[in-house]
mmCIF file of C-alpha atoms in Angstrom:
data_model
loop_
_atom_site.group_PDB
_atom_site.id
_atom_site.type_symbol
_atom_site.label_atom_id
_atom_site.label_comp_id
_atom_site.label_asym_id
_atom_site.label_seq_id
_atom_site.Cartn_x
_atom_site.Cartn_y
_atom_site.Cartn_z
ATOM 1 C CA MET C 1 61.740 74.774 129.981
ATOM 2 C CA LEU C 2 61.673 76.711 133.093
ATOM 3 C CA VAL C 3 63.437 80.074 131.438
ATOM 4 C CA LEU C 4 60.809 79.550 128.973
ATOM 5 C CA ASN C 5 57.921 79.399 131.824
ATOM 6 C CA LEU C 6 59.549 82.659 133.336
ATOM 7 C CA SER C 7 59.973 84.443 130.260
ATOM 8 C CA LEU C 8 56.157 84.121 129.508
ATOM 9 C CA SER C 9 55.026 85.054 132.658
ATOM 10 C CA ILE C 10 57.248 88.081 132.559
ATOM 11 C CA PHE C 11 55.644 88.981 129.179
ATOM 12 C CA SER C 12 51.874 88.609 130.418
ATOM 13 C CA ILE C 13 52.726 90.997 133.191
ATOM 14 C CA VAL C 14 54.223 93.479 131.095
ATOM 15 C CA THR C 15 51.261 92.837 128.239
ATOM 16 C CA SER C 16 48.629 93.322 131.162
ATOM 17 C CA SER C 17 50.004 96.038 132.878
ATOM 18 C CA TYR C 18 50.489 97.572 129.299
ATOM 19 C CA LEU C 19 46.697 97.361 128.810
ATOM 20 C CA ILE C 20 45.845 98.685 132.120
ATOM 21 C CA SER C 21 47.787 102.027 131.779
ATOM 22 C CA CYS C 22 46.542 102.142 128.455
ATOM 23 C CA GLY C 23 42.980 101.953 129.723
ATOM 24 C CA LEU C 24 43.542 104.224 132.606
ATOM 25 C CA PHE C 25 45.085 106.820 129.797
ATOM 26 C CA SER C 26 42.013 106.761 127.771
ATOM 27 C CA ILE C 27 39.812 106.636 130.846
ATOM 28 C CA TYR C 28 41.774 109.994 131.866
ATOM 29 C CA LYS C 29 41.803 111.353 128.553
ATOM 30 C CA LYS C 30 38.184 111.591 128.282
#
């Protein structure tokens, strides 16, 4: 259970950082 929770938190952090970098790239591209 702890491993699942850890992997879920890591996945959410990676996803949020990916979305933020995509947003910054689209803003920078304009």
